[in-house]
Coordinates of C-alpha atoms in Angstrom, one line a residue:
X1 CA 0.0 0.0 0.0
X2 CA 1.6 3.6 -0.8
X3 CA 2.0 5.5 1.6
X4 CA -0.3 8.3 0.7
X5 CA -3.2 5.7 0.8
X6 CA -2.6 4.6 3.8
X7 CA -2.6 8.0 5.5
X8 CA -5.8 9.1 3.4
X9 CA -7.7 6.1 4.8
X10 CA -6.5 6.9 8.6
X11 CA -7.8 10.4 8.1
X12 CA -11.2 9.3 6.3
X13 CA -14.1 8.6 8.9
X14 CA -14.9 4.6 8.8
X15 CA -17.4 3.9 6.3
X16 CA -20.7 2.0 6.8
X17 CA -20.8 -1.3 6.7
X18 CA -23.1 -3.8 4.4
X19 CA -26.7 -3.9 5.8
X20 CA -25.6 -8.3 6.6
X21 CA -22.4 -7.3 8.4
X22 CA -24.7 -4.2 10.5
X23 CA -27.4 -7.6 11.2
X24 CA -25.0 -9.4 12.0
X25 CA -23.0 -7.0 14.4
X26 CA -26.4 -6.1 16.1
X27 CA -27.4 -9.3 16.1
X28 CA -24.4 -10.2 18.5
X29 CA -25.2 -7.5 20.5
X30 CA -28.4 -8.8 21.6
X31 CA -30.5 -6.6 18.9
X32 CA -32.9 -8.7 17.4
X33 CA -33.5 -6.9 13.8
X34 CA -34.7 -7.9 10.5
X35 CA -32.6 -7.7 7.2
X36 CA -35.0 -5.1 5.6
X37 CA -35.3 -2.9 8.7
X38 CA -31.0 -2.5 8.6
X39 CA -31.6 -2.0 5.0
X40 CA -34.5 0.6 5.4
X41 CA -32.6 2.6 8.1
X42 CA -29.4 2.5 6.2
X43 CA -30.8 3.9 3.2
X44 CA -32.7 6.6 5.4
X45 CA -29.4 8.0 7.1
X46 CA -27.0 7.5 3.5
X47 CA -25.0 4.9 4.9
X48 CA -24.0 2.6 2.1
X49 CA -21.3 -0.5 2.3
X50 CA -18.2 -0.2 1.1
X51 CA -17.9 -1.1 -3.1
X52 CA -15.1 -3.5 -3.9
X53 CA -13.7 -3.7 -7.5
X54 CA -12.6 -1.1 -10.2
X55 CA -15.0 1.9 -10.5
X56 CA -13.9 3.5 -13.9
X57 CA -15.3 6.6 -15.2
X58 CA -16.2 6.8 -19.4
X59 CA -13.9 9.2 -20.2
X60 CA -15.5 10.4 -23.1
X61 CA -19.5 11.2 -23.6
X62 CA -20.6 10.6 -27.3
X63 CA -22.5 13.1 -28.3
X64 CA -25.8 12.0 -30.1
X65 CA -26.2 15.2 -32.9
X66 CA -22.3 15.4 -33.6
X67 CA -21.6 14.7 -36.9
X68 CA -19.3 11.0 -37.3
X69 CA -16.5 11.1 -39.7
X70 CA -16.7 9.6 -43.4
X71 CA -15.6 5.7 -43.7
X72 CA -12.8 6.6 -45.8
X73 CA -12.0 3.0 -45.7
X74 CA -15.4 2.3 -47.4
X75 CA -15.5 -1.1 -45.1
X76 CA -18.7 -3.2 -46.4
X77 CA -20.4 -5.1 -43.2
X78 CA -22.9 -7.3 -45.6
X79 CA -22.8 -11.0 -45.3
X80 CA -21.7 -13.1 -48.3
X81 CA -24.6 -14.4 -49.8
X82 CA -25.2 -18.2 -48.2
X83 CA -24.3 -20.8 -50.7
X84 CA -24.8 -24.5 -49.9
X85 CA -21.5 -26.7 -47.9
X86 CA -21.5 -29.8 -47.1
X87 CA -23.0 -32.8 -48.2
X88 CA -26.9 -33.2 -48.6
X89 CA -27.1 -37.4 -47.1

């Protein structure tokens, strides 16, 4: 871990956890509590888990009325008419 990171997560209040992990905590505490009610109350106060995996942003927005460039290639996507292969028995 770089050392930046490391000292950006320090700093950072702990985030929420995943409405099963809050159960499950509360749960241990002696807090009987349904899965939807967590769920319910977490999404009332803006607590959200924490999202694992890579979170990349388009870069670019197409824009739908821009004009595209000419194919100067002139690239032809049509299928070759279908002939028969094979044998017919």
């Amino acid at each position: 871990m770089a050392t930046s990171t490391y000292y950006a997560a320090r700093s950072r209040p702990p985030s929420a956890r995943a409405v099963r992990d809050a159960r499950k905590e509360l749960n241990r505490q002696g807090i009987a509590v349904a899965r939807c009610t967590v769920a319910r109350l977490m999404l009332r106060l803006g607590l959200h888990g924490a999202v694992r995996g890579d979170h990349k942003r388009p870069t670019t927005i197409a824009e739908v009325l821009a004009d595209r460039p000419a194919d100067l290639v002139k690239r032809d996507f049509t299928a070759p008419p279908r002939t028969g292969c094979g044998s017919p028995t």
